Amino acid sequence: MKATLYLDVLSLWCLYADRSIDRLLGTYGQRLQFDWRISLIRGEEPLGYDQSAQDFFYRRGAHLTGAALNPNWLGGPATSTLHATLVAEAGGRLCQGDRHVTRAVIDGGVV
């Protein structure tokens, strides 16, 4: 089976999905193939919410998934996920599809 996954490297929901894909690959191995694509939460626009909203989103996510993440990467309403996502995309291209750079950006930002 082959699937295309779209992610924003600083989205907590994309992180949860990414970890689920890891578990699927661990179980099914080569029978599954995934192509990874970047999809920004709000395009190049700022996220538009403050730290209290971010804290709420992350508490809700932790309650639903059991995975507590770090909400402190948000600098304020003008923060965008564009730059972190571009770094992850460039790393993936330079490493010919290897997701280690993408994973490092995700882990550095929200874990």
Tab-separated table of N, CA and C in Angstrom:
chain	number	residue	atom	x	y	z
A	1	MET	N	0.851	-1.167	0.000
A	1	MET	CA	0.000	0.000	0.000
A	1	MET	C	0.898	1.231	0.000
A	2	LYS	N	0.501	2.241	-0.763
A	2	LYS	CA	1.235	3.494	-0.806
A	2	LYS	C	0.296	4.643	-0.457
A	3	ALA	N	0.803	5.569	0.356
A	3	ALA	CA	-0.002	6.716	0.765
A	3	ALA	C	0.882	7.960	0.775
A	4	THR	N	0.256	9.108	0.577
A	4	THR	CA	0.942	10.388	0.688
A	4	THR	C	0.463	11.059	1.960
A	5	LEU	N	1.413	11.470	2.783
A	5	LEU	CA	1.096	12.138	4.042
A	5	LEU	C	1.501	13.598	3.940
A	6	TYR	N	0.627	14.478	4.383
A	6	TYR	CA	0.878	15.910	4.361
A	6	TYR	C	1.064	16.376	5.795
A	7	LEU	N	2.165	17.115	6.051
A	7	LEU	CA	2.371	17.547	7.417
A	7	LEU	C	2.991	18.928	7.497
A	8	ASP	N	2.715	19.574	8.614
A	8	ASP	CA	3.354	20.807	9.028
A	8	ASP	C	4.197	20.403	10.236
A	9	VAL	N	5.490	20.630	10.190
A	9	VAL	CA	6.365	20.067	11.207
A	9	VAL	C	6.119	20.602	12.613
A	10	LEU	N	5.413	21.707	12.775
A	10	LEU	CA	5.123	22.224	14.105
A	10	LEU	C	3.666	22.021	14.516
A	11	SER	N	2.940	21.221	13.787
A	11	SER	CA	1.560	20.910	14.148
A	11	SER	C	1.541	19.714	15.095
A	12	LEU	N	0.914	19.879	16.261
A	12	LEU	CA	0.863	18.756	17.185
A	12	LEU	C	0.069	17.592	16.609
A	13	TRP	N	-0.946	17.854	15.803
A	13	TRP	CA	-1.730	16.753	15.227
A	13	TRP	C	-0.917	16.012	14.167
A	14	CYS	N	-0.091	16.738	13.435
A	14	CYS	CA	0.795	16.066	12.473
A	14	CYS	C	1.840	15.233	13.195
A	15	LEU	N	2.312	15.717	14.343
A	15	LEU	CA	3.258	14.932	15.132
A	15	LEU	C	2.616	13.630	15.584
A	16	TYR	N	1.398	13.700	16.092
A	16	TYR	CA	0.722	12.477	16.541
A	16	TYR	C	0.545	11.505	15.367
A	17	ALA	N	0.164	12.033	14.218
A	17	ALA	CA	-0.008	11.171	13.030
A	17	ALA	C	1.333	10.579	12.607
A	18	ASP	N	2.387	11.372	12.653
A	18	ASP	CA	3.715	10.906	12.274
A	18	ASP	C	4.149	9.743	13.163
A	19	ARG	N	3.910	9.852	14.449
A	19	ARG	CA	4.265	8.766	15.377
A	19	ARG	C	3.425	7.514	15.102
A	20	SER	N	2.181	7.695	14.720
A	20	SER	CA	1.338	6.548	14.369
A	20	SER	C	1.853	5.852	13.122
A	21	ILE	N	2.317	6.624	12.171
A	21	ILE	CA	2.891	6.046	10.953
A	21	ILE	C	4.132	5.221	11.305
A	22	ASP	N	4.938	5.715	12.227
A	22	ASP	CA	6.107	4.942	12.666
A	22	ASP	C	5.689	3.572	13.207
A	23	ARG	N	4.629	3.558	13.997
A	23	ARG	CA	4.150	2.279	14.549
A	23	ARG	C	3.648	1.363	13.434
A	24	LEU	N	2.944	1.924	12.458
A	24	LEU	CA	2.471	1.116	11.327
A	24	LEU	C	3.638	0.541	10.531
A	25	LEU	N	4.651	1.354	10.289
A	25	LEU	CA	5.822	0.869	9.563
A	25	LEU	C	6.542	-0.224	10.349
A	26	GLY	N	6.578	-0.073	11.674
A	26	GLY	CA	7.190	-1.091	12.510
A	26	GLY	C	6.448	-2.411	12.443
A	27	THR	N	5.134	-2.334	12.271
A	27	THR	CA	4.320	-3.549	12.210
A	27	THR	C	4.311	-4.161	10.818
A	28	TYR	N	4.142	-3.344	9.800
A	28	TYR	CA	3.933	-3.851	8.439
A	28	TYR	C	5.137	-3.709	7.514
A	29	GLY	N	6.141	-2.956	7.940
A	29	GLY	CA	7.390	-2.845	7.186
A	29	GLY	C	7.227	-2.444	5.735
A	30	GLN	N	7.861	-3.206	4.856
A	30	GLN	CA	7.937	-2.891	3.436
A	30	GLN	C	6.601	-2.979	2.702
A	31	ARG	N	5.596	-3.539	3.331
A	31	ARG	CA	4.284	-3.592	2.674
A	31	ARG	C	3.638	-2.213	2.598
A	32	LEU	N	4.144	-1.284	3.402
A	32	LEU	CA	3.636	0.090	3.397
A	32	LEU	C	4.703	1.021	2.846
A	33	GLN	N	4.290	1.934	2.007
A	33	GLN	CA	5.188	2.967	1.487
A	33	GLN	C	4.515	4.319	1.676
A	34	PHE	N	5.293	5.272	2.166
A	34	PHE	CA	4.752	6.598	2.411
A	34	PHE	C	5.580	7.645	1.697
A	35	ASP	N	4.894	8.562	1.067
A	35	ASP	CA	5.503	9.725	0.453
A	35	ASP	C	5.127	10.904	1.341
A	36	TRP	N	6.086	11.716	1.745
A	36	TRP	CA	5.854	12.817	2.673
A	36	TRP	C	5.845	14.143	1.918
A	37	ARG	N	4.858	14.976	2.200
A	37	ARG	CA	4.743	16.302	1.582
A	37	ARG	C	4.477	17.339	2.670
A	38	ILE	N	4.956	18.530	2.412
A	38	ILE	CA	4.743	19.635	3.339
A	38	ILE	C	3.406	20.303	3.040
A	39	SER	N	2.670	20.603	4.097
A	39	SER	CA	1.407	21.321	3.988
A	39	SER	C	1.293	22.242	5.201
A	40	LEU	N	1.522	23.526	5.009
A	40	LEU	CA	1.509	24.474	6.118
A	40	LEU	C	0.102	24.674	6.673
A	41	ILE	N	0.020	24.795	7.991
A	41	ILE	CA	-1.264	24.981	8.669
A	41	ILE	C	-2.027	26.178	8.099
A	42	ARG	N	-1.350	27.298	7.975
A	42	ARG	CA	-1.993	28.521	7.478
A	42	ARG	C	-1.220	29.118	6.304
A	43	GLY	N	-0.642	28.266	5.508
A	43	GLY	CA	0.181	28.780	4.420
A	43	GLY	C	1.345	29.555	4.990
A	44	GLU	N	1.635	30.693	4.416
A	44	GLU	CA	2.736	31.522	4.917
A	44	GLU	C	2.268	32.535	5.949
A	45	GLU	N	1.003	32.504	6.278
A	45	GLU	CA	0.434	33.476	7.219
A	45	GLU	C	0.792	33.136	8.662
A	46	PRO	N	0.821	34.147	9.530
A	46	PRO	CA	1.026	33.887	10.959
A	46	PRO	C	-0.110	33.019	11.514
A	47	LEU	N	0.188	32.312	12.592
A	47	LEU	CA	-0.839	31.449	13.192
A	47	LEU	C	-1.979	32.262	13.782
A	48	GLY	N	-1.664	33.424	14.360
A	48	GLY	CA	-2.726	34.317	14.819
A	48	GLY	C	-3.249	34.039	16.213
A	49	TYR	N	-2.603	33.194	16.980
A	49	TYR	CA	-3.062	32.994	18.348
A	49	TYR	C	-1.920	33.177	19.332
A	50	ASP	N	-2.303	33.459	20.582
A	50	ASP	CA	-1.311	33.774	21.601
A	50	ASP	C	-0.944	32.528	22.415
A	51	GLN	N	-0.076	32.723	23.397
A	51	GLN	CA	0.434	31.607	24.188
A	51	GLN	C	-0.668	30.902	24.976
A	52	SER	N	-1.651	31.642	25.465
A	52	SER	CA	-2.720	30.983	26.230
A	52	SER	C	-3.536	30.044	25.336
A	53	ALA	N	-3.784	30.441	24.097
A	53	ALA	CA	-4.484	29.554	23.162
A	53	ALA	C	-3.613	28.344	22.839
A	54	GLN	N	-2.329	28.574	22.611
A	54	GLN	CA	-1.399	27.475	22.337
A	54	GLN	C	-1.368	26.486	23.508
A	55	ASP	N	-1.297	27.010	24.723
A	55	ASP	CA	-1.301	26.143	25.904
A	55	ASP	C	-2.576	25.298	25.944
A	56	PHE	N	-3.711	25.908	25.643
A	56	PHE	CA	-4.971	25.167	25.608
A	56	PHE	C	-4.919	24.047	24.571
A	57	PHE	N	-4.448	24.360	23.363
A	57	PHE	CA	-4.368	23.338	22.304
A	57	PHE	C	-3.509	22.157	22.748
A	58	TYR	N	-2.380	22.450	23.388
A	58	TYR	CA	-1.466	21.382	23.790
A	58	TYR	C	-2.009	20.589	24.982
A	59	ARG	N	-2.691	21.256	25.916
A	59	ARG	CA	-3.337	20.518	27.020
A	59	ARG	C	-4.414	19.596	26.473
A	60	ARG	N	-5.213	20.101	25.539
A	60	ARG	CA	-6.258	19.283	24.916
A	60	ARG	C	-5.641	18.089	24.192
A	61	GLY	N	-4.589	18.329	23.443
A	61	GLY	CA	-3.912	17.238	22.741
A	61	GLY	C	-3.371	16.189	23.701
A	62	ALA	N	-2.772	16.643	24.800
A	62	ALA	CA	-2.233	15.710	25.794
A	62	ALA	C	-3.353	14.897	26.433
A	63	HIS	N	-4.481	15.546	26.687
A	63	HIS	CA	-5.630	14.834	27.268
A	63	HIS	C	-6.148	13.756	26.313
A	64	LEU	N	-6.209	14.061	25.037
A	64	LEU	CA	-6.748	13.121	24.053
A	64	LEU	C	-5.769	12.008	23.677
A	65	THR	N	-4.470	12.301	23.713
A	65	THR	CA	-3.496	11.329	23.217
A	65	THR	C	-2.573	10.753	24.289
A	66	GLY	N	-2.469	11.431	25.419
A	66	GLY	CA	-1.540	11.004	26.457
A	66	GLY	C	-0.120	11.475	26.216
A	67	ALA	N	0.130	12.222	25.150
A	67	ALA	CA	1.470	12.710	24.823
A	67	ALA	C	1.559	14.197	25.122
A	68	ALA	N	2.302	14.548	26.161
A	68	ALA	CA	2.489	15.953	26.520
A	68	ALA	C	3.616	16.542	25.678
A	69	LEU	N	3.348	17.656	25.030
A	69	LEU	CA	4.322	18.313	24.168
A	69	LEU	C	4.641	19.702	24.709
A	70	ASN	N	5.668	20.320	24.172
A	70	ASN	CA	6.125	21.635	24.605
A	70	ASN	C	5.481	22.728	23.757
A	71	PRO	N	4.601	23.544	24.347
A	71	PRO	CA	3.941	24.602	23.576
A	71	PRO	C	4.757	25.886	23.480
A	72	ASN	N	5.932	25.922	24.075
A	72	ASN	CA	6.666	27.181	24.222
A	72	ASN	C	7.405	27.651	22.979
A	73	TRP	N	7.311	26.927	21.871
A	73	TRP	CA	7.961	27.399	20.639
A	73	TRP	C	7.230	28.590	20.039
A	74	LEU	N	5.971	28.774	20.395
A	74	LEU	CA	5.181	29.869	19.838
A	74	LEU	C	5.695	31.206	20.367
A	75	GLY	N	6.056	32.099	19.477
A	75	GLY	CA	6.559	33.403	19.881
A	75	GLY	C	5.470	34.447	20.047
A	76	GLY	N	4.266	34.143	19.616
A	76	GLY	CA	3.161	35.089	19.688
A	76	GLY	C	2.302	34.979	18.444
A	77	PRO	N	1.280	35.830	18.327
A	77	PRO	CA	0.346	35.746	17.200
A	77	PRO	C	0.993	35.884	15.821
A	78	ALA	N	2.171	36.514	15.743
A	78	ALA	CA	2.825	36.705	14.447
A	78	ALA	C	3.677	35.494	14.026
A	79	THR	N	3.771	34.485	14.879
A	79	THR	CA	4.585	33.306	14.578
A	79	THR	C	3.955	32.495	13.455
A	80	SER	N	4.813	31.997	12.585
A	80	SER	CA	4.405	31.128	11.488
A	80	SER	C	5.193	29.825	11.587
A	81	THR	N	4.686	28.777	10.980
A	81	THR	CA	5.422	27.514	10.930
A	81	THR	C	6.239	27.410	9.641
A	82	LEU	N	6.220	28.449	8.841
A	82	LEU	CA	6.875	28.429	7.530
A	82	LEU	C	8.361	28.094	7.607
A	83	HIS	N	9.126	28.804	8.427
A	83	HIS	CA	10.577	28.636	8.420
A	83	HIS	C	10.997	27.253	8.899
A	84	ALA	N	10.411	26.767	9.963
A	84	ALA	CA	10.751	25.425	10.444
A	84	ALA	C	10.396	24.378	9.396
A	85	THR	N	9.277	24.558	8.738
A	85	THR	CA	8.852	23.599	7.728
A	85	THR	C	9.760	23.641	6.502
A	86	LEU	N	10.215	24.834	6.106
A	86	LEU	CA	11.150	24.944	4.988
A	86	LEU	C	12.482	24.271	5.306
A	87	VAL	N	12.944	24.398	6.550
A	87	VAL	CA	14.178	23.717	6.961
A	87	VAL	C	14.005	22.206	6.844
A	88	ALA	N	12.883	21.699	7.323
A	88	ALA	CA	12.617	20.259	7.247
A	88	ALA	C	12.533	19.793	5.799
A	89	GLU	N	11.875	20.561	4.964
A	89	GLU	CA	11.744	20.214	3.547
A	89	GLU	C	13.114	20.199	2.863
A	90	ALA	N	13.924	21.217	3.115
A	90	ALA	CA	15.262	21.272	2.515
A	90	ALA	C	16.111	20.095	2.984
A	91	GLY	N	16.042	19.782	4.261
A	91	GLY	CA	16.801	18.652	4.781
A	91	GLY	C	16.383	17.344	4.152
A	92	GLY	N	15.090	17.170	3.991
A	92	GLY	CA	14.593	15.955	3.344
A	92	GLY	C	15.064	15.830	1.910
A	93	ARG	N	15.096	16.946	1.206
A	93	ARG	CA	15.569	16.916	-0.193
A	93	ARG	C	17.071	16.658	-0.274
A	94	LEU	N	17.830	17.318	0.596
A	94	LEU	CA	19.275	17.121	0.585
A	94	LEU	C	19.647	15.680	0.956
A	95	CYS	N	18.853	15.078	1.797
A	95	CYS	CA	19.124	13.701	2.240
A	95	CYS	C	18.334	12.689	1.423
A	96	GLN	N	17.842	13.096	0.269
A	96	GLN	CA	17.140	12.225	-0.677
A	96	GLN	C	15.986	11.459	-0.034
A	97	GLY	N	15.128	12.201	0.653
A	97	GLY	CA	13.918	11.608	1.201
A	97	GLY	C	14.058	11.060	2.611
A	98	ASP	N	15.259	11.059	3.159
A	98	ASP	CA	15.456	10.593	4.531
A	98	ASP	C	14.760	11.573	5.474
A	99	ARG	N	14.008	11.060	6.414
A	99	ARG	CA	13.204	11.924	7.277
A	99	ARG	C	13.905	12.319	8.572
A	100	HIS	N	15.199	12.053	8.729
A	100	HIS	CA	15.873	12.374	9.976
A	100	HIS	C	15.892	13.882	10.262
A	101	VAL	N	16.074	14.698	9.238
A	101	VAL	CA	16.074	16.148	9.446
A	101	VAL	C	14.677	16.608	9.825
A	102	THR	N	13.670	16.106	9.122
A	102	THR	CA	12.289	16.468	9.448
A	102	THR	C	11.978	16.094	10.889
A	103	ARG	N	12.338	14.886	11.275
A	103	ARG	CA	12.085	14.435	12.652
A	103	ARG	C	12.828	15.282	13.657
A	104	ALA	N	14.052	15.698	13.366
A	104	ALA	CA	14.816	16.533	14.276
A	104	ALA	C	14.144	17.898	14.464
A	105	VAL	N	13.613	18.474	13.386
A	105	VAL	CA	12.913	19.757	13.497
A	105	VAL	C	11.647	19.595	14.328
A	106	ILE	N	10.896	18.535	14.085
A	106	ILE	CA	9.687	18.280	14.866
A	106	ILE	C	10.049	18.123	16.346
A	107	ASP	N	11.000	17.256	16.617
A	107	ASP	CA	11.368	16.980	18.006
A	107	ASP	C	11.927	18.215	18.692
A	108	GLY	N	12.708	19.018	17.972
A	108	GLY	CA	13.258	20.229	18.546
A	108	GLY	C	12.208	21.284	18.834
A	109	GLY	N	11.136	21.268	18.057
A	109	GLY	CA	10.101	22.297	18.216
A	109	GLY	C	9.034	21.964	19.230
A	110	VAL	N	8.540	20.740	19.238
A	110	VAL	CA	7.347	20.476	20.047
A	110	VAL	C	7.473	19.343	21.056
A	111	VAL	N	8.535	18.575	20.994
A	111	VAL	CA	8.643	17.459	21.947
A	111	VAL	C	9.375	17.893	23.185
